[in-house]
Amino acid sequence: QKEVEQNSGPLSVPEGAIASLNCTYSDRVSQSFFWYRQYSGKSPELIMSIYSNGDKEDGRFTAQLNKASQYVSLLIRDSQPSDSATYLCAADTGRRALTFGSGTRLQVQP
Amino acid sequence: DADVTQTPRNRITKTGKRIMLECSQTKGHDRMYWYRQDPGLGLRLIYYSFDVKDINKGEISDGYSVSRQAQAKFSLSLESAIPNQTALYFCATRTGDKETQYFGPGTRLLVL
């Protein structure tokens, strides 16, 4: 079992809709979680980090963490075509480096 | 100027050649990392370093070596390149636990 799992997609949503991206992790030691956005051929860039159970909002983005269920999600409200990218979920177990999922490709249809 | 730089940005080499990918950072971070990315496999950790004297293998270190020449420089070498090392390579830095990792622009490597 991979330590961090994501559905590879593509997840297709119409412009203006809410995109919901999900991630599960296997290591209960994981304490911190990160969502990165990666455009094709470019480097990952941080969208949000979350450390505590519950929701964290930043503009159109909301990260949700449920440690009991070992589940992290990212909601993107009012999705725009420019949001079309691969979204990487990462977990930090504090041992070495972030462990990344394989990413979910999001397509926002105009 | 970018905080994390990688050279070269693109490289084509032949099987059996030794090549070096370089990473420099101006963020003052102690921790540096090398990842490779292949389609559908996400980012996989090759090596990481917490300071100049602390270098550790990641999940896919076979066929690679690293050198931490200074706090700001971390180089990745392929001793004898093979075609399945064709990938996108990223360097990253970090200050400490719970902190964000910042990525360089990547090096696209093609081994023929």
PDB file of N, CA, C and O in Angstrom, chain A residues 8-83:
ATOM      1  N   SER A   8      -5.855   9.178  -9.779  1.00  0.00           N
ATOM      2  CA  SER A   8      -5.077   9.869 -10.810  1.00  0.00           C
ATOM      3  C   SER A   8      -5.913  10.763 -11.713  1.00  0.00           C
ATOM      4  O   SER A   8      -5.384  11.667 -12.367  1.00  0.00           O
ATOM      5  N   GLY A   9      -7.239  10.508 -11.743  1.00  0.00           N
ATOM      6  CA  GLY A   9      -8.097  11.319 -12.592  1.00  0.00           C
ATOM      7  C   GLY A   9      -8.006  10.888 -14.050  1.00  0.00           C
ATOM      8  O   GLY A   9      -7.643   9.748 -14.337  1.00  0.00           O
ATOM      9  N   PRO A  10      -8.357  11.770 -14.980  1.00  0.00           N
ATOM     10  CA  PRO A  10      -8.627  13.182 -14.725  1.00  0.00           C
ATOM     11  C   PRO A  10      -9.995  13.426 -14.105  1.00  0.00           C
ATOM     12  O   PRO A  10     -10.932  12.706 -14.367  1.00  0.00           O
ATOM     13  N   LEU A  11     -10.025  14.467 -13.252  1.00  0.00           N
ATOM     14  CA  LEU A  11     -11.259  14.958 -12.701  1.00  0.00           C
ATOM     15  C   LEU A  11     -11.677  16.148 -13.554  1.00  0.00           C
ATOM     16  O   LEU A  11     -10.927  17.109 -13.664  1.00  0.00           O
ATOM     17  N   SER A  12     -12.827  16.052 -14.162  1.00  0.00           N
ATOM     18  CA  SER A  12     -13.286  17.099 -15.054  1.00  0.00           C
ATOM     19  C   SER A  12     -14.471  17.824 -14.440  1.00  0.00           C
ATOM     20  O   SER A  12     -15.450  17.177 -14.054  1.00  0.00           O
ATOM     21  N   VAL A  13     -14.371  19.145 -14.322  1.00  0.00           N
ATOM     22  CA  VAL A  13     -15.458  19.955 -13.774  1.00  0.00           C
ATOM     23  C   VAL A  13     -15.702  21.150 -14.687  1.00  0.00           C
ATOM     24  O   VAL A  13     -14.776  21.627 -15.354  1.00  0.00           O
ATOM     25  N   PRO A  14     -16.917  21.651 -14.724  1.00  0.00           N
ATOM     26  CA  PRO A  14     -17.184  22.852 -15.537  1.00  0.00           C
ATOM     27  C   PRO A  14     -16.697  24.099 -14.816  1.00  0.00           C
ATOM     28  O   PRO A  14     -16.594  24.137 -13.576  1.00  0.00           O
ATOM     29  N   GLU A  15     -16.385  25.098 -15.584  1.00  0.00           N
ATOM     30  CA  GLU A  15     -15.965  26.377 -15.030  1.00  0.00           C
ATOM     31  C   GLU A  15     -17.019  26.898 -14.054  1.00  0.00           C
ATOM     32  O   GLU A  15     -18.222  26.849 -14.334  1.00  0.00           O
ATOM     33  N   GLY A  16     -16.559  27.370 -12.907  1.00  0.00           N
ATOM     34  CA  GLY A  16     -17.457  27.897 -11.886  1.00  0.00           C
ATOM     35  C   GLY A  16     -17.903  26.878 -10.852  1.00  0.00           C
ATOM     36  O   GLY A  16     -18.458  27.247  -9.821  1.00  0.00           O
ATOM     37  N   ALA A  17     -17.663  25.611 -11.111  1.00  0.00           N
ATOM     38  CA  ALA A  17     -18.071  24.555 -10.180  1.00  0.00           C
ATOM     39  C   ALA A  17     -17.037  24.380  -9.068  1.00  0.00           C
ATOM     40  O   ALA A  17     -15.971  24.989  -9.080  1.00  0.00           O
ATOM     41  N   ILE A  18     -17.388  23.529  -8.108  1.00  0.00           N
ATOM     42  CA  ILE A  18     -16.457  23.177  -7.031  1.00  0.00           C
ATOM     43  C   ILE A  18     -15.734  21.885  -7.417  1.00  0.00           C
ATOM     44  O   ILE A  18     -16.361  20.883  -7.750  1.00  0.00           O
ATOM     45  N   ALA A  19     -14.422  21.928  -7.360  1.00  0.00           N
ATOM     46  CA  ALA A  19     -13.616  20.729  -7.596  1.00  0.00           C
ATOM     47  C   ALA A  19     -13.207  20.157  -6.249  1.00  0.00           C
ATOM     48  O   ALA A  19     -12.760  20.897  -5.365  1.00  0.00           O
ATOM     49  N   SER A  20     -13.377  18.868  -6.085  1.00  0.00           N
ATOM     50  CA  SER A  20     -13.044  18.204  -4.826  1.00  0.00           C
ATOM     51  C   SER A  20     -11.968  17.155  -5.078  1.00  0.00           C
ATOM     52  O   SER A  20     -12.183  16.206  -5.831  1.00  0.00           O
ATOM     53  N   LEU A  21     -10.830  17.350  -4.455  1.00  0.00           N
ATOM     54  CA  LEU A  21      -9.685  16.460  -4.639  1.00  0.00           C
ATOM     55  C   LEU A  21      -9.418  15.743  -3.325  1.00  0.00           C
ATOM     56  O   LEU A  21      -9.405  16.371  -2.259  1.00  0.00           O
ATOM     57  N   ASN A  22      -9.195  14.443  -3.405  1.00  0.00           N
ATOM     58  CA  ASN A  22      -9.084  13.642  -2.193  1.00  0.00           C
ATOM     59  C   ASN A  22      -7.753  12.917  -2.089  1.00  0.00           C
ATOM     60  O   ASN A  22      -7.113  12.601  -3.108  1.00  0.00           O
ATOM     61  N   CYS A  23      -7.384  12.628  -0.861  1.00  0.00           N
ATOM     62  CA  CYS A  23      -6.099  11.996  -0.583  1.00  0.00           C
ATOM     63  C   CYS A  23      -6.233  11.182   0.700  1.00  0.00           C
ATOM     64  O   CYS A  23      -6.831  11.660   1.671  1.00  0.00           O
ATOM     65  N   THR A  24      -5.713   9.964   0.695  1.00  0.00           N
ATOM     66  CA  THR A  24      -5.669   9.172   1.921  1.00  0.00           C
ATOM     67  C   THR A  24      -4.216   8.833   2.223  1.00  0.00           C
ATOM     68  O   THR A  24      -3.377   8.771   1.313  1.00  0.00           O
ATOM     69  N   TYR A  25      -3.921   8.630   3.491  1.00  0.00           N
ATOM     70  CA  TYR A  25      -2.559   8.304   3.875  1.00  0.00           C
ATOM     71  C   TYR A  25      -2.572   7.147   4.853  1.00  0.00           C
ATOM     72  O   TYR A  25      -3.539   6.935   5.585  1.00  0.00           O
ATOM     73  N   SER A  26      -1.482   6.405   4.870  1.00  0.00           N
ATOM     74  CA  SER A  26      -1.478   5.169   5.649  1.00  0.00           C
ATOM     75  C   SER A  26      -0.738   5.292   6.979  1.00  0.00           C
ATOM     76  O   SER A  26      -0.984   4.521   7.899  1.00  0.00           O
ATOM     77  N   ASP A  27       0.150   6.261   7.100  1.00  0.00           N
ATOM     78  CA  ASP A  27       0.979   6.353   8.295  1.00  0.00           C
ATOM     79  C   ASP A  27       0.329   7.266   9.323  1.00  0.00           C
ATOM     80  O   ASP A  27       0.230   8.473   9.112  1.00  0.00           O
ATOM     81  N   ARG A  28      -0.086   6.675  10.422  1.00  0.00           N
ATOM     82  CA  ARG A  28      -0.772   7.467  11.456  1.00  0.00           C
ATOM     83  C   ARG A  28       0.161   8.476  12.106  1.00  0.00           C
ATOM     84  O   ARG A  28      -0.295   9.375  12.805  1.00  0.00           O
ATOM     85  N   VAL A  29       1.471   8.329  11.882  1.00  0.00           N
ATOM     86  CA  VAL A  29       2.427   9.272  12.455  1.00  0.00           C
ATOM     87  C   VAL A  29       2.387  10.606  11.720  1.00  0.00           C
ATOM     88  O   VAL A  29       2.831  11.619  12.222  1.00  0.00           O
ATOM     89  N   SER A  30       1.847  10.598  10.515  1.00  0.00           N
ATOM     90  CA  SER A  30       1.811  11.826   9.718  1.00  0.00           C
ATOM     91  C   SER A  30       1.158  12.956  10.495  1.00  0.00           C
ATOM     92  O   SER A  30       0.101  12.788  11.091  1.00  0.00           O
ATOM     93  N   GLN A  31       1.837  14.100  10.498  1.00  0.00           N
ATOM     94  CA  GLN A  31       1.372  15.226  11.303  1.00  0.00           C
ATOM     95  C   GLN A  31       0.984  16.437  10.469  1.00  0.00           C
ATOM     96  O   GLN A  31       0.123  17.213  10.851  1.00  0.00           O
ATOM     97  N   SER A  32       1.663  16.594   9.337  1.00  0.00           N
ATOM     98  CA  SER A  32       1.453  17.780   8.512  1.00  0.00           C
ATOM     99  C   SER A  32       1.135  17.333   7.096  1.00  0.00           C
ATOM    100  O   SER A  32       1.668  16.323   6.621  1.00  0.00           O
ATOM    101  N   PHE A  33       0.309  18.132   6.446  1.00  0.00           N
ATOM    102  CA  PHE A  33      -0.124  17.772   5.109  1.00  0.00           C
ATOM    103  C   PHE A  33      -0.087  18.997   4.207  1.00  0.00           C
ATOM    104  O   PHE A  33      -0.329  20.126   4.660  1.00  0.00           O
ATOM    105  N   PHE A  34       0.244  18.741   2.963  1.00  0.00           N
ATOM    106  CA  PHE A  34       0.450  19.834   2.023  1.00  0.00           C
ATOM    107  C   PHE A  34      -0.236  19.514   0.704  1.00  0.00           C
ATOM    108  O   PHE A  34      -0.242  18.363   0.255  1.00  0.00           O
ATOM    109  N   TRP A  35      -0.775  20.540   0.086  1.00  0.00           N
ATOM    110  CA  TRP A  35      -1.288  20.421  -1.278  1.00  0.00           C
ATOM    111  C   TRP A  35      -0.441  21.300  -2.186  1.00  0.00           C
ATOM    112  O   TRP A  35      -0.256  22.501  -1.909  1.00  0.00           O
ATOM    113  N   TYR A  36       0.054  20.667  -3.263  1.00  0.00           N
ATOM    114  CA  TYR A  36       0.832  21.375  -4.263  1.00  0.00           C
ATOM    115  C   TYR A  36       0.087  21.316  -5.591  1.00  0.00           C
ATOM    116  O   TYR A  36      -0.587  20.336  -5.906  1.00  0.00           O
ATOM    117  N   ARG A  37       0.282  22.352  -6.393  1.00  0.00           N
ATOM    118  CA  ARG A  37      -0.242  22.384  -7.745  1.00  0.00           C
ATOM    119  C   ARG A  37       0.947  22.304  -8.703  1.00  0.00           C
ATOM    120  O   ARG A  37       1.961  22.972  -8.488  1.00  0.00           O
ATOM    121  N   GLN A  38       0.801  21.516  -9.743  1.00  0.00           N
ATOM    122  CA  GLN A  38       1.883  21.375 -10.704  1.00  0.00           C
ATOM    123  C   GLN A  38       1.321  21.463 -12.126  1.00  0.00           C
ATOM    124  O   GLN A  38       0.530  20.621 -12.544  1.00  0.00           O
ATOM    125  N   TYR A  39       1.767  22.475 -12.845  1.00  0.00           N
ATOM    126  CA  TYR A  39       1.432  22.574 -14.257  1.00  0.00           C
ATOM    127  C   TYR A  39       2.398  21.687 -15.036  1.00  0.00           C
ATOM    128  O   TYR A  39       3.527  21.432 -14.601  1.00  0.00           O
ATOM    129  N   SER A  40       1.951  21.244 -16.182  1.00  0.00           N
ATOM    130  CA  SER A  40       2.728  20.304 -16.988  1.00  0.00           C
ATOM    131  C   SER A  40       4.137  20.826 -17.263  1.00  0.00           C
ATOM    132  O   SER A  40       4.308  21.944 -17.776  1.00  0.00           O
ATOM    133  N   GLY A  41       5.140  20.054 -16.902  1.00  0.00           N
ATOM    134  CA  GLY A  41       6.525  20.418 -17.156  1.00  0.00           C
ATOM    135  C   GLY A  41       7.114  21.428 -16.183  1.00  0.00           C
ATOM    136  O   GLY A  41       8.276  21.815 -16.324  1.00  0.00           O
ATOM    137  N   LYS A  42       6.316  21.844 -15.218  1.00  0.00           N
ATOM    138  CA  LYS A  42       6.777  22.839 -14.244  1.00  0.00           C
ATOM    139  C   LYS A  42       6.978  22.193 -12.880  1.00  0.00           C
ATOM    140  O   LYS A  42       6.633  21.045 -12.659  1.00  0.00           O
ATOM    141  N   SER A  43       7.545  22.963 -11.962  1.00  0.00           N
ATOM    142  CA  SER A  43       7.772  22.438 -10.619  1.00  0.00           C
ATOM    143  C   SER A  43       6.526  22.605  -9.749  1.00  0.00           C
ATOM    144  O   SER A  43       5.703  23.490  -9.992  1.00  0.00           O
ATOM    145  N   PRO A  44       6.388  21.761  -8.744  1.00  0.00           N
ATOM    146  CA  PRO A  44       5.243  21.889  -7.831  1.00  0.00           C
ATOM    147  C   PRO A  44       5.326  23.192  -7.043  1.00  0.00           C
ATOM    148  O   PRO A  44       6.412  23.611  -6.632  1.00  0.00           O
ATOM    149  N   GLU A  45       4.179  23.808  -6.829  1.00  0.00           N
ATOM    150  CA  GLU A  45       4.118  25.016  -6.015  1.00  0.00           C
ATOM    151  C   GLU A  45       3.064  24.807  -4.934  1.00  0.00           C
ATOM    152  O   GLU A  45       2.002  24.231  -5.180  1.00  0.00           O
ATOM    153  N   LEU A  46       3.367  25.275  -3.740  1.00  0.00           N
ATOM    154  CA  LEU A  46       2.491  25.057  -2.600  1.00  0.00           C
ATOM    155  C   LEU A  46       1.203  25.854  -2.730  1.00  0.00           C
ATOM    156  O   LEU A  46       1.215  27.045  -3.058  1.00  0.00           O
ATOM    157  N   ILE A  47       0.079  25.162  -2.467  1.00  0.00           N
ATOM    158  CA  ILE A  47      -1.201  25.847  -2.377  1.00  0.00           C
ATOM    159  C   ILE A  47      -1.552  26.071  -0.913  1.00  0.00           C
ATOM    160  O   ILE A  47      -1.870  27.177  -0.505  1.00  0.00           O
ATOM    161  N   MET A  48      -1.526  24.976  -0.143  1.00  0.00           N
ATOM    162  CA  MET A  48      -1.935  25.073   1.255  1.00  0.00           C
ATOM    163  C   MET A  48      -1.248  24.005   2.083  1.00  0.00           C
ATOM    164  O   MET A  48      -0.899  22.947   1.570  1.00  0.00           O
ATOM    165  N   SER A  49      -1.121  24.305   3.360  1.00  0.00           N
ATOM    166  CA  SER A  49      -0.684  23.310   4.317  1.00  0.00           C
ATOM    167  C   SER A  49      -1.751  23.221   5.403  1.00  0.00           C
ATOM    168  O   SER A  49      -2.470  24.191   5.653  1.00  0.00           O
ATOM    169  N   ILE A  50      -1.853  22.064   6.045  1.00  0.00           N
ATOM    170  CA  ILE A  50      -2.826  21.898   7.122  1.00  0.00           C
ATOM    171  C   ILE A  50      -2.253  20.932   8.139  1.00  0.00           C
ATOM    172  O   ILE A  50      -1.658  19.904   7.770  1.00  0.00           O
ATOM    173  N   TYR A  51      -2.421  21.260   9.415  1.00  0.00           N
ATOM    174  CA  TYR A  51      -1.827  20.461  10.476  1.00  0.00           C
ATOM    175  C   TYR A  51      -2.862  19.922  11.468  1.00  0.00           C
ATOM    176  O   TYR A  51      -2.614  18.922  12.130  1.00  0.00           O
ATOM    177  N   SER A  52      -4.005  20.617  11.572  1.00  0.00           N
ATOM    178  CA  SER A  52      -4.999  20.250  12.577  1.00  0.00           C
ATOM    179  C   SER A  52      -6.268  19.738  11.914  1.00  0.00           C
ATOM    180  O   SER A  52      -6.592  20.136  10.790  1.00  0.00           O
ATOM    181  N   ASN A  53      -6.987  18.900  12.628  1.00  0.00           N
ATOM    182  CA  ASN A  53      -8.268  18.427  12.126  1.00  0.00           C
ATOM    183  C   ASN A  53      -9.208  19.599  11.835  1.00  0.00           C
ATOM    184  O   ASN A  53      -9.195  20.605  12.544  1.00  0.00           O
ATOM    185  N   GLY A  54      -9.998  19.446  10.773  1.00  0.00           N
ATOM    186  CA  GLY A  54     -10.952  20.481  10.438  1.00  0.00           C
ATOM    187  C   GLY A  54     -10.650  21.102   9.090  1.00  0.00           C
ATOM    188  O   GLY A  54      -9.987  20.509   8.253  1.00  0.00           O
ATOM    189  N   ASP A  55     -11.166  22.290   8.899  1.00  0.00           N
ATOM    190  CA  ASP A  55     -11.039  23.000   7.630  1.00  0.00           C
ATOM    191  C   ASP A  55     -10.091  24.175   7.762  1.00  0.00           C
ATOM    192  O   ASP A  55      -9.994  24.821   8.806  1.00  0.00           O
ATOM    193  N   LYS A  56      -9.427  24.461   6.665  1.00  0.00           N
ATOM    194  CA  LYS A  56      -8.583  25.658   6.572  1.00  0.00           C
ATOM    195  C   LYS A  56      -8.856  26.292   5.222  1.00  0.00           C
ATOM    196  O   LYS A  56      -8.741  25.626   4.199  1.00  0.00           O
ATOM    197  N   GLU A  57      -9.212  27.565   5.238  1.00  0.00           N
ATOM    198  CA  GLU A  57      -9.613  28.241   4.011  1.00  0.00           C
ATOM    199  C   GLU A  57      -8.593  29.300   3.621  1.00  0.00           C
ATOM    200  O   GLU A  57      -8.046  30.006   4.474  1.00  0.00           O
ATOM    201  N   ASP A  58      -8.356  29.408   2.309  1.00  0.00           N
ATOM    202  CA  ASP A  58      -7.482  30.462   1.794  1.00  0.00           C
ATOM    203  C   ASP A  58      -8.000  30.837   0.415  1.00  0.00           C
ATOM    204  O   ASP A  58      -7.754  30.128  -0.559  1.00  0.00           O
ATOM    205  N   GLY A  59      -8.746  31.928   0.376  1.00  0.00           N
ATOM    206  CA  GLY A  59      -9.319  32.349  -0.901  1.00  0.00           C
ATOM    207  C   GLY A  59     -10.304  31.325  -1.428  1.00  0.00           C
ATOM    208  O   GLY A  59     -11.238  30.922  -0.736  1.00  0.00           O
ATOM    209  N   ARG A  60     -10.094  30.866  -2.641  1.00  0.00           N
ATOM    210  CA  ARG A  60     -11.003  29.875  -3.236  1.00  0.00           C
ATOM    211  C   ARG A  60     -10.692  28.446  -2.802  1.00  0.00           C
ATOM    212  O   ARG A  60     -11.398  27.512  -3.170  1.00  0.00           O
ATOM    213  N   PHE A  61      -9.642  28.278  -2.026  1.00  0.00           N
ATOM    214  CA  PHE A  61      -9.196  26.940  -1.638  1.00  0.00           C
ATOM    215  C   PHE A  61      -9.550  26.638  -0.183  1.00  0.00           C
ATOM    216  O   PHE A  61      -9.405  27.496   0.692  1.00  0.00           O
ATOM    217  N   THR A  62     -10.004  25.408   0.048  1.00  0.00           N
ATOM    218  CA  THR A  62     -10.250  24.928   1.408  1.00  0.00           C
ATOM    219  C   THR A  62      -9.629  23.552   1.539  1.00  0.00           C
ATOM    220  O   THR A  62      -9.921  22.657   0.737  1.00  0.00           O
ATOM    221  N   ALA A  63      -8.761  23.389   2.522  1.00  0.00           N
ATOM    222  CA  ALA A  63      -8.203  22.083   2.832  1.00  0.00           C
ATOM    223  C   ALA A  63      -8.950  21.510   4.023  1.00  0.00           C
ATOM    224  O   ALA A  63      -9.318  22.240   4.946  1.00  0.00           O
ATOM    225  N   GLN A  64      -9.185  20.214   4.001  1.00  0.00           N
ATOM    226  CA  GLN A  64      -9.885  19.539   5.077  1.00  0.00           C
ATOM    227  C   GLN A  64      -9.044  18.359   5.527  1.00  0.00           C
ATOM    228  O   GLN A  64      -8.533  17.600   4.698  1.00  0.00           O
ATOM    229  N   LEU A  65      -8.929  18.207   6.843  1.00  0.00           N
ATOM    230  CA  LEU A  65      -8.134  17.112   7.402  1.00  0.00           C
ATOM    231  C   LEU A  65      -8.960  16.341   8.418  1.00  0.00           C
ATOM    232  O   LEU A  65      -9.572  16.944   9.308  1.00  0.00           O
ATOM    233  N   ASN A  66      -8.948  15.026   8.286  1.00  0.00           N
ATOM    234  CA  ASN A  66      -9.604  14.143   9.237  1.00  0.00           C
ATOM    235  C   ASN A  66      -8.601  13.063   9.610  1.00  0.00           C
ATOM    236  O   ASN A  66      -8.413  12.089   8.883  1.00  0.00           O
ATOM    237  N   LYS A  67      -7.931  13.253  10.731  1.00  0.00           N
ATOM    238  CA  LYS A  67      -6.862  12.324  11.134  1.00  0.00           C
ATOM    239  C   LYS A  67      -7.421  10.965  11.534  1.00  0.00           C
ATOM    240  O   LYS A  67      -6.768   9.947  11.341  1.00  0.00           O
ATOM    241  N   ALA A  68      -8.617  10.926  12.073  1.00  0.00           N
ATOM    242  CA  ALA A  68      -9.207   9.650  12.473  1.00  0.00           C
ATOM    243  C   ALA A  68      -9.432   8.760  11.251  1.00  0.00           C
ATOM    244  O   ALA A  68      -9.219   7.552  11.285  1.00  0.00           O
ATOM    245  N   SER A  69      -9.849   9.373  10.159  1.00  0.00           N
ATOM    246  CA  SER A  69     -10.093   8.633   8.922  1.00  0.00           C
ATOM    247  C   SER A  69      -8.884   8.637   7.998  1.00  0.00           C
ATOM    248  O   SER A  69      -8.917   8.020   6.934  1.00  0.00           O
ATOM    249  N   GLN A  70      -7.825   9.344   8.375  1.00  0.00           N
ATOM    250  CA  GLN A  70      -6.588   9.445   7.590  1.00  0.00           C
ATOM    251  C   GLN A  70      -6.915   9.935   6.176  1.00  0.00           C
ATOM    252  O   GLN A  70      -6.549   9.315   5.173  1.00  0.00           O
ATOM    253  N   TYR A  71      -7.541  11.082   6.159  1.00  0.00           N
ATOM    254  CA  TYR A  71      -8.106  11.615   4.919  1.00  0.00           C
ATOM    255  C   TYR A  71      -7.854  13.118   4.853  1.00  0.00           C
ATOM    256  O   TYR A  71      -8.051  13.834   5.828  1.00  0.00           O
ATOM    257  N   VAL A  72      -7.384  13.552   3.674  1.00  0.00           N
ATOM    258  CA  VAL A  72      -7.156  14.973   3.432  1.00  0.00           C
ATOM    259  C   VAL A  72      -7.838  15.323   2.115  1.00  0.00           C
ATOM    260  O   VAL A  72      -7.789  14.529   1.169  1.00  0.00           O
ATOM    261  N   SER A  73      -8.451  16.481   2.051  1.00  0.00           N
ATOM    262  CA  SER A  73      -9.078  16.875   0.801  1.00  0.00           C
ATOM    263  C   SER A  73      -8.792  18.339   0.513  1.00  0.00           C
ATOM    264  O   SER A  73      -8.409  19.105   1.392  1.00  0.00           O
ATOM    265  N   LEU A  74      -8.964  18.691  -0.746  1.00  0.00           N
ATOM    266  CA  LEU A  74      -8.806  20.075  -1.193  1.00  0.00           C
ATOM    267  C   LEU A  74     -10.024  20.421  -2.030  1.00  0.00           C
ATOM    268  O   LEU A  74     -10.335  19.717  -2.998  1.00  0.00           O
ATOM    269  N   LEU A  75     -10.708  21.492  -1.635  1.00  0.00           N
ATOM    270  CA  LEU A  75     -11.843  21.979  -2.408  1.00  0.00           C
ATOM    271  C   LEU A  75     -11.435  23.260  -3.113  1.00  0.00           C
ATOM    272  O   LEU A  75     -10.817  24.136  -2.492  1.00  0.00           O
ATOM    273  N   ILE A  76     -11.767  23.362  -4.377  1.00  0.00           N
ATOM    274  CA  ILE A  76     -11.505  24.570  -5.142  1.00  0.00           C
ATOM    275  C   ILE A  76     -12.862  25.119  -5.581  1.00  0.00           C
ATOM    276  O   ILE A  76     -13.568  24.495  -6.379  1.00  0.00           O
ATOM    277  N   ARG A  77     -13.214  26.265  -5.044  1.00  0.00           N
ATOM    278  CA  ARG A  77     -14.499  26.881  -5.403  1.00  0.00           C
ATOM    279  C   ARG A  77     -14.340  27.743  -6.637  1.00  0.00           C
ATOM    280  O   ARG A  77     -13.231  28.232  -6.928  1.00  0.00           O
ATOM    281  N   ASP A  78     -15.441  27.924  -7.371  1.00  0.00           N
ATOM    282  CA  ASP A  78     -15.427  28.766  -8.567  1.00  0.00           C
ATOM    283  C   ASP A  78     -14.232  28.395  -9.457  1.00  0.00           C
ATOM    284  O   ASP A  78     -13.394  29.241  -9.808  1.00  0.00           O
ATOM    285  N   SER A  79     -14.160  27.129  -9.811  1.00  0.00           N
ATOM    286  CA  SER A  79     -13.022  26.634 -10.599  1.00  0.00           C
ATOM    287  C   SER A  79     -12.868  27.400 -11.900  1.00  0.00           C
ATOM    288  O   SER A  79     -13.853  27.723 -12.578  1.00  0.00           O
ATOM    289  N   GLN A  80     -11.620  27.685 -12.244  1.00  0.00           N
ATOM    290  CA  GLN A  80     -11.274  28.404 -13.458  1.00  0.00           C
ATOM    291  C   GLN A  80     -10.430  27.517 -14.362  1.00  0.00           C
ATOM    292  O   GLN A  80      -9.721  26.638 -13.883  1.00  0.00           O
ATOM    293  N   PRO A  81     -10.464  27.766 -15.671  1.00  0.00           N
ATOM    294  CA  PRO A  81      -9.599  26.977 -16.568  1.00  0.00           C
ATOM    295  C   PRO A  81      -8.128  27.014 -16.154  1.00  0.00           C
ATOM    296  O   PRO A  81      -7.403  26.042 -16.352  1.00  0.00           O
ATOM    297  N   SER A  82      -7.695  28.120 -15.540  1.00  0.00           N
ATOM    298  CA  SER A  82      -6.312  28.227 -15.089  1.00  0.00           C
ATOM    299  C   SER A  82      -6.003  27.306 -13.909  1.00  0.00           C
ATOM    300  O   SER A  82      -4.834  27.120 -13.554  1.00  0.00           O
ATOM    301  N   ASP A  83      -7.047  26.734 -13.304  1.00  0.00           N
ATOM    302  CA  ASP A  83      -6.834  25.760 -12.230  1.00  0.00           C
ATOM    303  C   ASP A  83      -6.508  24.374 -12.788  1.00  0.00           C
ATOM    304  O   ASP A  83      -6.155  23.465 -12.019  1.00  0.00           O
TER     305      ASP A  83
END
